[in-house]
Coordinates of C-alpha atoms and ligand atoms in Angstrom, one line a residue:
X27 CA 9.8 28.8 -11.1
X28 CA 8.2 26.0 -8.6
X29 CA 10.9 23.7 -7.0
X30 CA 9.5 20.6 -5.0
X31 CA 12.0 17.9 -3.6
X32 CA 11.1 14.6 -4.9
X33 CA 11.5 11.3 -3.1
X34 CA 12.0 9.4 -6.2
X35 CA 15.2 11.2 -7.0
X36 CA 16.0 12.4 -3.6
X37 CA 16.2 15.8 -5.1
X38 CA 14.6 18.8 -5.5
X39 CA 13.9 19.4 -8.9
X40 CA 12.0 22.4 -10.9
X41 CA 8.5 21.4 -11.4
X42 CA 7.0 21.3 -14.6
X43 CA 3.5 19.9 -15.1
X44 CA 3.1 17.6 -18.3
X45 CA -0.4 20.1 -19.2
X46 CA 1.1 23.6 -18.8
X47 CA -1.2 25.4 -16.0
X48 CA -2.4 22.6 -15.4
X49 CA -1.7 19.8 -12.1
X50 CA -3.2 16.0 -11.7
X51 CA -2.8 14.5 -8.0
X52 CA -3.6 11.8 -6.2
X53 CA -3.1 12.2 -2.2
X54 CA -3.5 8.8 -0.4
X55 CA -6.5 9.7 1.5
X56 CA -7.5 8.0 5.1
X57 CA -8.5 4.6 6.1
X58 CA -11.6 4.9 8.1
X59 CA -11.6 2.4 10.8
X60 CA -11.1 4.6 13.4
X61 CA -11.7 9.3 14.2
X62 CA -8.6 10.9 11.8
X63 CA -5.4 11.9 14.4
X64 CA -3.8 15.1 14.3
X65 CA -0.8 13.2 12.6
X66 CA -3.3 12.2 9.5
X67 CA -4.8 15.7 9.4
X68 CA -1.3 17.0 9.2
X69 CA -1.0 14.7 6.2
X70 CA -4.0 16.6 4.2
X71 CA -2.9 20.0 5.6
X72 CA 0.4 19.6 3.8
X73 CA -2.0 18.9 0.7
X74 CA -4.0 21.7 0.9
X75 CA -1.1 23.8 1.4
X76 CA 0.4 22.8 -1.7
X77 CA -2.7 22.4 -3.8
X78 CA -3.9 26.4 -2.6
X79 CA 0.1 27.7 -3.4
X80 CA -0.4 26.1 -7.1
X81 CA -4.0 28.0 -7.1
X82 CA -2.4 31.0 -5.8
X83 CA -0.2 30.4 -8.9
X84 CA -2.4 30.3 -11.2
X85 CA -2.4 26.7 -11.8
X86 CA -5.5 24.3 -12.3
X87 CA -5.6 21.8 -9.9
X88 CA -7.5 18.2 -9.9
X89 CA -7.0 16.5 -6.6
X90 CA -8.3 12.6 -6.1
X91 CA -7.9 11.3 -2.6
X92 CA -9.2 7.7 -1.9
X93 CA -11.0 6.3 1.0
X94 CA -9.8 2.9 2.4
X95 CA -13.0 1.4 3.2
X96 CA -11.6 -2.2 2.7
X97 CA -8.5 -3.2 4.0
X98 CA -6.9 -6.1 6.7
X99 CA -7.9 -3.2 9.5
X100 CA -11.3 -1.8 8.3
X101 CA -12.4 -5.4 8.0
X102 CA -11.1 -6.8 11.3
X103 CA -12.3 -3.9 12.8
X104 CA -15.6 -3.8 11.7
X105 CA -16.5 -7.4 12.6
X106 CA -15.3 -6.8 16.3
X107 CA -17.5 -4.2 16.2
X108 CA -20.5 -6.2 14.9
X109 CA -21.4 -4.1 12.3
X110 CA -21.7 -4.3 8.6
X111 CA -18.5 -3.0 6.5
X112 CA -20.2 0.0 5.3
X113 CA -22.0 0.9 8.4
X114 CA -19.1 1.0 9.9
X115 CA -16.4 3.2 7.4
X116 CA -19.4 5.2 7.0
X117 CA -20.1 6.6 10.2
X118 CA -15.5 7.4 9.9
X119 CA -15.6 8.7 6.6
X120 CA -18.3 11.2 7.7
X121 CA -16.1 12.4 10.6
X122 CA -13.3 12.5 7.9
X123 CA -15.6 15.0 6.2
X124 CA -16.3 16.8 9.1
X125 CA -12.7 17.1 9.7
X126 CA -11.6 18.6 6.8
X127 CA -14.3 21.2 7.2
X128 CA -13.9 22.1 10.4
X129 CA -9.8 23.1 9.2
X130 CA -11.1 24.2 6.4
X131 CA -9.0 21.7 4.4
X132 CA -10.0 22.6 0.4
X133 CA -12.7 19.3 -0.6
X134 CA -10.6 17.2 -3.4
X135 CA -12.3 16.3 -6.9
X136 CA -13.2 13.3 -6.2
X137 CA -13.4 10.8 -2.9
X138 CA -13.6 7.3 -4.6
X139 CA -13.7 4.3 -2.4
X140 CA -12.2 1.8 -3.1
X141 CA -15.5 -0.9 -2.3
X142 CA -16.9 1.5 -5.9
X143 CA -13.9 0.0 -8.0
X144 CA -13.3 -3.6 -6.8
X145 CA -14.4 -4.5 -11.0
X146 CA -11.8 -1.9 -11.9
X147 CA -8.8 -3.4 -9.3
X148 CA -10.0 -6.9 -11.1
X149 CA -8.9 -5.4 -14.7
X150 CA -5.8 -4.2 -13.8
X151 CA -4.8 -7.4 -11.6
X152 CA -5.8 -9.3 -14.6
X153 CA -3.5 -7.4 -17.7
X154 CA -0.8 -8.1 -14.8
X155 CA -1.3 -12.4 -14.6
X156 CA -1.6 -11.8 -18.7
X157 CA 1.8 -10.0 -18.8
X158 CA 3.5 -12.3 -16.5
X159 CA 3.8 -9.7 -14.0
X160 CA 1.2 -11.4 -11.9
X161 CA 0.7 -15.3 -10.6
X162 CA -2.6 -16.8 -8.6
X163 CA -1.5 -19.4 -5.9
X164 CA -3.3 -22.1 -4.4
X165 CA -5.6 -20.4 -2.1
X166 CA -6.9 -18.5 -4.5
X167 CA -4.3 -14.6 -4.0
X168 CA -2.9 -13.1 -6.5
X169 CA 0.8 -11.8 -6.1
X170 CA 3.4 -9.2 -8.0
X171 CA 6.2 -10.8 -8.7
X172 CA 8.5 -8.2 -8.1
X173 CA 11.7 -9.7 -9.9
X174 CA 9.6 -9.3 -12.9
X175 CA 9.7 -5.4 -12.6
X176 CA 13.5 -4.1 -13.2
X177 CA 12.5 -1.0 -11.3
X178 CA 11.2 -2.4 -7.8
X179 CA 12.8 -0.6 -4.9
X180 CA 13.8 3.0 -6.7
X181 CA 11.2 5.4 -4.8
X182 CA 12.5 3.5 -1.5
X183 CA 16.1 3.1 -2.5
X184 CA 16.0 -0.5 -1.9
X185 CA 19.2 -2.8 -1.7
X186 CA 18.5 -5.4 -4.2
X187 CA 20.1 -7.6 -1.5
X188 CA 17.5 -7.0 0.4
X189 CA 14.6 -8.0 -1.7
X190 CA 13.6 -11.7 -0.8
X191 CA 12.9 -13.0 -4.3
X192 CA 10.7 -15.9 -4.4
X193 CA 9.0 -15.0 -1.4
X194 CA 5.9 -13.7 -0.2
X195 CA 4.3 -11.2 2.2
X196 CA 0.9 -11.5 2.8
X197 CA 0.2 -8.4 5.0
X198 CA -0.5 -4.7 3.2
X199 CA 1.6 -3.1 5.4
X200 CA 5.6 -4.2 6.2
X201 CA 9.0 -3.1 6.5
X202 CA 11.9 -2.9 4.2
X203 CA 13.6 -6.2 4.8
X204 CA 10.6 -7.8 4.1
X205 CA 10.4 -7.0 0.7
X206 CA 9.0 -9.7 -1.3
X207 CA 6.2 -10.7 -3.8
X208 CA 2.9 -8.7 -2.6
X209 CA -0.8 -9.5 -2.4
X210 CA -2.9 -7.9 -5.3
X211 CA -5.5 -10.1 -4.3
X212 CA -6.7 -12.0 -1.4
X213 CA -8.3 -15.1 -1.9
X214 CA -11.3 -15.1 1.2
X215 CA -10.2 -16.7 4.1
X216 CA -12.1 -18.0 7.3
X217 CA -12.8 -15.3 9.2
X218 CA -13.5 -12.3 7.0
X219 CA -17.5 -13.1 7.3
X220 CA -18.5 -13.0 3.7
X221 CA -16.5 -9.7 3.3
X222 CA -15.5 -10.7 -0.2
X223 CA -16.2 -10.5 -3.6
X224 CA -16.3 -12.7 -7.4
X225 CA -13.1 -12.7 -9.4
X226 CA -11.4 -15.0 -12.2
X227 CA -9.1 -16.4 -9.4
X228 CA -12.0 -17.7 -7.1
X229 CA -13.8 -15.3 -4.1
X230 CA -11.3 -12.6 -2.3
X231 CA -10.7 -9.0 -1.7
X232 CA -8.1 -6.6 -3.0
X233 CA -4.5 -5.7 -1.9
X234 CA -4.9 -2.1 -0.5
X235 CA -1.7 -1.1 -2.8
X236 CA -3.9 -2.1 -5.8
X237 CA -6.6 0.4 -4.5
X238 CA -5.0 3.6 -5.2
X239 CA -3.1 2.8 -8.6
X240 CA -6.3 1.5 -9.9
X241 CA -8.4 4.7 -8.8
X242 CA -5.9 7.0 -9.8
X243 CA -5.6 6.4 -12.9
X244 CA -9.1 6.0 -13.3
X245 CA -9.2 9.9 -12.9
X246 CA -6.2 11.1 -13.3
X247 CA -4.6 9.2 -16.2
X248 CA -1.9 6.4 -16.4
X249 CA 0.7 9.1 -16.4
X250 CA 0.6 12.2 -14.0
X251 CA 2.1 15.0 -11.8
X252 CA 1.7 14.3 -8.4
X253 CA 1.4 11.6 -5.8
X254 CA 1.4 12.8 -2.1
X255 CA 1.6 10.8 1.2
X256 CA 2.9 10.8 4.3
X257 CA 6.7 9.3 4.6
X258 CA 5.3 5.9 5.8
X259 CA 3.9 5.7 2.8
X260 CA 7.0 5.5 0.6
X261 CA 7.6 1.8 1.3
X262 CA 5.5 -0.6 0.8
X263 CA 2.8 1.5 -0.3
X264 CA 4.0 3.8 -3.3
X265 CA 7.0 1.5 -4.4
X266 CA 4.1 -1.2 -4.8
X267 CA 2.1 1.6 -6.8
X268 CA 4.8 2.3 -9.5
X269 CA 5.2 -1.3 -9.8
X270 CA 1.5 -1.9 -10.6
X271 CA 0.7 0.6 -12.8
X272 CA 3.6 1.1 -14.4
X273 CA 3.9 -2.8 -15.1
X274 CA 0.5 -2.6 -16.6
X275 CA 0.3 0.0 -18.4
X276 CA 4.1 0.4 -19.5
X277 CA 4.2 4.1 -19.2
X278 CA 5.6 6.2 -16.9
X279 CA 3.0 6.6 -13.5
X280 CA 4.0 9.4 -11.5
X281 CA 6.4 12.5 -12.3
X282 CA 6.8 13.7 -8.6
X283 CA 6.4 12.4 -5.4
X284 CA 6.0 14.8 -2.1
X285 CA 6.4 13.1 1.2
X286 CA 5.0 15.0 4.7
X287 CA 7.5 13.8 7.9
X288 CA 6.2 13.1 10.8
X289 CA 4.2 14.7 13.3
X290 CA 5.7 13.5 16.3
X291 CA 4.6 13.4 20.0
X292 CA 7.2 12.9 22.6
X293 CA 9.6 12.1 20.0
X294 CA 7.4 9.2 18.7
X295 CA 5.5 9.3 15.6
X296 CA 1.6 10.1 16.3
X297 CA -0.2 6.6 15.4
X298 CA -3.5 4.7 16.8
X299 CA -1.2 1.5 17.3
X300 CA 0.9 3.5 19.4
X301 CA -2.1 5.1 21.2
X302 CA -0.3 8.6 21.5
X303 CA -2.6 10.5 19.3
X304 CA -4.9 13.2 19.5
X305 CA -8.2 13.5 17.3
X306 CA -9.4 16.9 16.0
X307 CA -12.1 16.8 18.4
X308 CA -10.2 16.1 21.7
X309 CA -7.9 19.5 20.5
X310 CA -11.1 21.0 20.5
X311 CA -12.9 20.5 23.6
X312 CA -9.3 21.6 25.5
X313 CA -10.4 24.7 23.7
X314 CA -8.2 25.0 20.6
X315 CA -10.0 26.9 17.8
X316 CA -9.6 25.4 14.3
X317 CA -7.7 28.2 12.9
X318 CA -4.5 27.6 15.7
X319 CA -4.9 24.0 15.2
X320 CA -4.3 24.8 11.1
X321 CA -2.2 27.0 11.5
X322 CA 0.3 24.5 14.1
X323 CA 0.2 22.0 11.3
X324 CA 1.1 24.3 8.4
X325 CA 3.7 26.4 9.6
X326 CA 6.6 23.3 10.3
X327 CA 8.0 22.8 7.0
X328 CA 6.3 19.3 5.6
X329 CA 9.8 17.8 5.2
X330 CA 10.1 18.3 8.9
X331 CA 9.3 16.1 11.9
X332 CA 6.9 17.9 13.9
X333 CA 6.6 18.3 17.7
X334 CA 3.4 18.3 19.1
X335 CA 2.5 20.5 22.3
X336 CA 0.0 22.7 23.2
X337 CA 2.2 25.4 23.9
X338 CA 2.5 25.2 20.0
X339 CA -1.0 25.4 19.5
X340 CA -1.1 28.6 21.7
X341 CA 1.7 30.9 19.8
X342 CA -0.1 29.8 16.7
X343 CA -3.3 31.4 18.1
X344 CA -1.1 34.8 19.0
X345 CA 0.2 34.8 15.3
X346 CA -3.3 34.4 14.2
X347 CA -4.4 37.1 16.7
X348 CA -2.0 39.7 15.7
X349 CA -3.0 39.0 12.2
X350 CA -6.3 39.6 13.0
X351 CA -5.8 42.8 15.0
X352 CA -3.6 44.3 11.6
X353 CA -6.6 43.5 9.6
X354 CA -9.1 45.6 11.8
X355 CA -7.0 48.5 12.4
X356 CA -6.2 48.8 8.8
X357 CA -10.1 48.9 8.3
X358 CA -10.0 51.9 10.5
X359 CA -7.4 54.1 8.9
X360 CA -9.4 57.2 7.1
X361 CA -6.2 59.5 7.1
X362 CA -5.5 60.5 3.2
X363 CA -1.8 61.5 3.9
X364 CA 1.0 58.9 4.6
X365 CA 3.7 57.4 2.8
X366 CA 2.5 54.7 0.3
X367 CA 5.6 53.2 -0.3
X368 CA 6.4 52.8 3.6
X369 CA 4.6 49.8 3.5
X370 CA 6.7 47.5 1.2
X371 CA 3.6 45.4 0.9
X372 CA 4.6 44.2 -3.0
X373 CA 8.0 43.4 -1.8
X374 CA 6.6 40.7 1.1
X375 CA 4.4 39.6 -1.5
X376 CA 7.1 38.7 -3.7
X377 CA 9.1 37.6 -0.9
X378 CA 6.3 35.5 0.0
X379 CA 5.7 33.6 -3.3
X380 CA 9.3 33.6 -3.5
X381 CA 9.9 31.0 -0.3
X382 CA 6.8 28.7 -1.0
X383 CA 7.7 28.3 -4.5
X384 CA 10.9 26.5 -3.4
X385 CA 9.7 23.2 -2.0
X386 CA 6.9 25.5 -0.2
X387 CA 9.0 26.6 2.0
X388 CA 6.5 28.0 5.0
X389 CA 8.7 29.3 7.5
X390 CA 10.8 31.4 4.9
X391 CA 7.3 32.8 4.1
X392 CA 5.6 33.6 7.1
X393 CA 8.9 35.1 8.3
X394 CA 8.7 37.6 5.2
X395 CA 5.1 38.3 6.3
X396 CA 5.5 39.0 10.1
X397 CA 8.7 41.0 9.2
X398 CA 5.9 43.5 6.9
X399 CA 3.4 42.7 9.5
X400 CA 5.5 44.1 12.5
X401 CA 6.8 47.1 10.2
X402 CA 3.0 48.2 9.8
X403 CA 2.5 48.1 13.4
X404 CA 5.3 50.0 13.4
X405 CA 4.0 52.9 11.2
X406 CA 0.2 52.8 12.4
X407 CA 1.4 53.6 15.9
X408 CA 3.1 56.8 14.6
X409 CA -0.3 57.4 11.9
X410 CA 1.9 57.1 8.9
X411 CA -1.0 55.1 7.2
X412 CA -2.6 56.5 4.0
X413 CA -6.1 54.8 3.4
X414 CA -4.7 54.4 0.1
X415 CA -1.6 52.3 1.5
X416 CA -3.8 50.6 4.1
X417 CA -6.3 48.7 1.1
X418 CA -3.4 47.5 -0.8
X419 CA -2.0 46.0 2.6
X420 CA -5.3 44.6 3.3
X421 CA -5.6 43.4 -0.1
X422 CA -2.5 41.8 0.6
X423 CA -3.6 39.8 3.7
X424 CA -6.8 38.4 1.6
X425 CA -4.2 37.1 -0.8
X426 CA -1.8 35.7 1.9
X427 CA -5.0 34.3 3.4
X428 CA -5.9 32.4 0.0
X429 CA -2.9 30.4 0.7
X430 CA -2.9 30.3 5.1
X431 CA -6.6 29.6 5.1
X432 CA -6.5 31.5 8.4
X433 CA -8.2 34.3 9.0
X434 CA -11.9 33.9 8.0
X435 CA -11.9 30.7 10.3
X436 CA -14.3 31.7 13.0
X437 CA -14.5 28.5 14.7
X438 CA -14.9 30.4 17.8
X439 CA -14.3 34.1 17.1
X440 CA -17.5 36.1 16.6
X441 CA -16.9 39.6 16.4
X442 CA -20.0 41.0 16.1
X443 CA -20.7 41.3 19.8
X444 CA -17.6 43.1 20.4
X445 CA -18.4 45.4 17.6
X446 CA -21.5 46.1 18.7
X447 CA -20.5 47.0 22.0
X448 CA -17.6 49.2 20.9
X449 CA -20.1 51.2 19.0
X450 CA -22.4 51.5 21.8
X451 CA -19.7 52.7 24.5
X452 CA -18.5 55.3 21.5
X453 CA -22.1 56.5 22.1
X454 CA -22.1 56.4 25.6
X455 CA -18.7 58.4 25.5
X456 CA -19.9 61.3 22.9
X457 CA -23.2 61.5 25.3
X458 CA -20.9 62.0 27.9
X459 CA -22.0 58.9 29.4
X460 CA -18.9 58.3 31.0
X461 CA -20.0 55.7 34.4
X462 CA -21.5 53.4 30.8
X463 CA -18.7 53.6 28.5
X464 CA -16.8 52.6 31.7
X465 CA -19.1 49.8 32.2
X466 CA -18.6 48.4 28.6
X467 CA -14.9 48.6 28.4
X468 CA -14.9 46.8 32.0
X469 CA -17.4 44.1 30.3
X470 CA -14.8 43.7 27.4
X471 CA -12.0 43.4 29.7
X472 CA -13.9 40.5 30.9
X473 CA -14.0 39.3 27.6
X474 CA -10.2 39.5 27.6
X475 CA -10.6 42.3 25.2
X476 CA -8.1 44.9 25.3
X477 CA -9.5 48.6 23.6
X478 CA -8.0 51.7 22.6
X479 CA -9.2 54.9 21.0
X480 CA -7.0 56.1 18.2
X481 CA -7.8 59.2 15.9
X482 CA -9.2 56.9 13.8
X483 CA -11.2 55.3 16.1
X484 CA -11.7 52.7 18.8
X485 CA -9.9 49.4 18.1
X486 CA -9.3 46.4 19.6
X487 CA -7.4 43.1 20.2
X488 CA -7.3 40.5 22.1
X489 CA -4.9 40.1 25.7
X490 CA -2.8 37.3 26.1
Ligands
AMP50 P1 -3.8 6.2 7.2 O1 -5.2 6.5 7.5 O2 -3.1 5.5 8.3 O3 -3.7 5.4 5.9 O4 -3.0 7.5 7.0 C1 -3.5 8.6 6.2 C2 -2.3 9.6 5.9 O5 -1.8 10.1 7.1 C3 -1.1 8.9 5.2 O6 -0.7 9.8 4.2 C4 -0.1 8.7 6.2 O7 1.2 8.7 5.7 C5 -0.3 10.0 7.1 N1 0.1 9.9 8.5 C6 -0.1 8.8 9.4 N2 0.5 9.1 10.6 C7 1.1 10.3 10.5 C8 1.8 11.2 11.4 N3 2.0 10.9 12.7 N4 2.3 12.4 10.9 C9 2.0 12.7 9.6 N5 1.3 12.0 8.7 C10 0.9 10.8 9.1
ZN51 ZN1 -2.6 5.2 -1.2

């Protein structure tokens, strides 16, 4: 059974997917007028976490994540920058891409943006002005009338005190006490450069909330599973959702919604405004390799406020490291006797499945996986290893690794040198070459590479 705590009931509850074996979601994906922080690419890690545990279990997954290539930022941004809308989210959305690569972040489905649907945005904004949930005002916006909708303010447990009713808020993005009626369309304004488009209601652009109800239900259906974000999100962004879709299509929208905390630097939330961010690539030119940088961000619990520090980054790289080594010497063991059971590899399997499939809990997880992972250590140092026992604990790792998306990563670790010159000072050493396969080891000490020659062979790992 799959718990996940969902905001709109501030509970968690068992999940169960309206298709058996089967998951829709929609992850509000980035807006690109500026390189992705860390804090963002925390965002889609927690997404790729959860869509590789339903995998892991099994389960098909369809992801849609949107790209905010029009919005009160992307087109401010763009005309201070002198270039053309497109030219300019381009050239961000491509880093995006390159982003998600580099952290080996699963692709989603489908990447609409939302300049591909403005005809769509203008269908749905249109049923809502039919239904009355909807009215155009003189400069040519259209606004959600958010008295009209019973259920305005139940994803953000909003005080119905506190909604302003009659009122309007012309910005996308605002806080709680200023919830009023909300742009679904802006009528063009001086100043936007002809940024704009046709509509019933005269020229304008859309609301950004319109952008992702409209596209997710163009893929995913009026009604589905999942709707991630990050906890900024919640209000205005998703309450405004429900109330669009669900006002125009008068179903239900979305069964569970998943909100990632905070990755936090100094105590303050990572943002451009605040200009306390990091970008993947500043991480790695200070030398990080991809898989640490993955790792930091997974292994805080998503409901969690994360801590940024480099110190961080650095254990992460140890866990990975040790990981690494476990894999290699388990590679090496030939012996045919040892005690199969020792290894309790099904149990931390178990365990393992166990912790993520309440509310993904990682910590629980990869605490049940060093725990096995010390214990083999343990058991190789004293050559209680059967070959036997040492594939279905490698076997093991591979699975883990379908989830952790860890230990393939060679951003920067290429074996093959080391390997090579293991081989060679094994050579050296059986030609009683012993000044050479001096040599080597000193060269791989000055690779920080720490060997040692079991009965089953020369291994090695990395120093600290
Ligand atoms: P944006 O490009 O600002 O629309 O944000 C893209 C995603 O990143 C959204 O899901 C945000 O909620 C999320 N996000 C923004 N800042 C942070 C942060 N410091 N920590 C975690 N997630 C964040
Ligand atoms: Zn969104």
């Amino acid at each position: 059974m799959i718990r996940f705590y969902n905001t709109l009931h501030r509970k968690s509850e068992e999940f169960t997917p309206i298709m058996p074996g089967e998951v829709k979601m929609y992850t509000c994906g980035p807006t690109v007028y500026n390189f992705a922080h860390i804090g963002n690419l925390r965002a889609y890690m927690f997404e790729d976490l959860l869509r590789r545990f339903l995998t892991f279990e099994k389960i098909s997954v369809t992801q849609v994540m949107n790209i905010t290539d029009i919005d009160d930022k992307t087109i401010r941004r763009s005309m201070e920058s002198g270039e053309t809308l497109e030219v300019f989210t381009q050239r961000y959305t491509n880093s995006f891409y390159d982003d998600l690569d580099t952290l080996n972040i699963q692709r989603a489905h489908h990447y609409p943006k939302a300049t591909e649907f403005i005809s769509h945005m203008i269908e749905v904004i249109q049923t809502l002005v039919d239904k009355g949930f909807a009215y155009r005002v003189e400069d040519g916006s259209v606004f959600f009338k958010v008295s009209s909708f019973a259920e305005y303010g139940k994803l953000a447990n909003l005080n119905p005190d506190q909604m302003r009713i009659g009122t309007r808020v012309v910005n996308d993005e605002y806080e709680k006490e200023e919830a009023r009626d909300f742009a679904l369309w802006k009528g063009k304004k001086e100043g936007e450069g002809d940024i704009h488009w046709d509509s019933p209601w005269g020229k304008g652009r859309p609301g950004w909330h319109i952008e992702c109800s409209v596209m997710a239900m163009h893929y995913l259906g009026a009604h589905f599973d999942i709707h991630c974000g990050g906890v900024d999100n919640i209000f205005p962004h998703h309450e405004n959702e429900i109330a669009q879709s669900q006002a125009a299509t008068g179903e239900p929208f979305v069964n569970y919604w998943l909100h990632n905390e905070h990755l936090l630097v100094d105590g303050e939330k990572m943002s451009k405004s605040a200009n306390n961010f990091y970008t993947l690539r500043d991480l790695l030119d200070k030398g990080f390799s991809p898989e640490a940088i993955r790792y930091t961000l997974i292994s805080t619990h998503y409901r969690q406020k994360l801590n940024f520090t480099f110190e961080k980054i650095k254990v992460s790289q140890k866990a990975i490291n040790r990981l690494r080594e476990l894999k290699r010497r388990l590679e090496s063991v030939k012996s045919t006797t040892g005690e199969t059971e020792l290894l309790k590899t099904d149990d931390m399997l178990k365990k393992f499945i166990e912790f993520l499939s309440d509310d993904l809990n990682i910590s629980g997880a990869l605490g049940a996986l060093f725990t096995w992972v010390n214990g083999i250590f343990a058991a190789l140092d004293v050559n209680r290893i059967s070959a036997e026992s040492a594939k279905k604990a490698l076997n093991a790792l591979t699975k883990i690794d379908e989830v952790l998306g860890v230990l393939d990563l060679q951003g920067n670790e290429d074996s093959s040198e080391i390997d090579a010159l293991i081989q060679q000072r094994t050579q050296a050493r059986k030609d009683k070459n012993w000044a050479l396969a001096d040599e080597i080891r000193n060269k791989l000490q000055s690779m920080n590479i720490i060997i040692e020659d079991t009965p089953d062979g020369t291994i090695w790992k990395k120093g600290s």
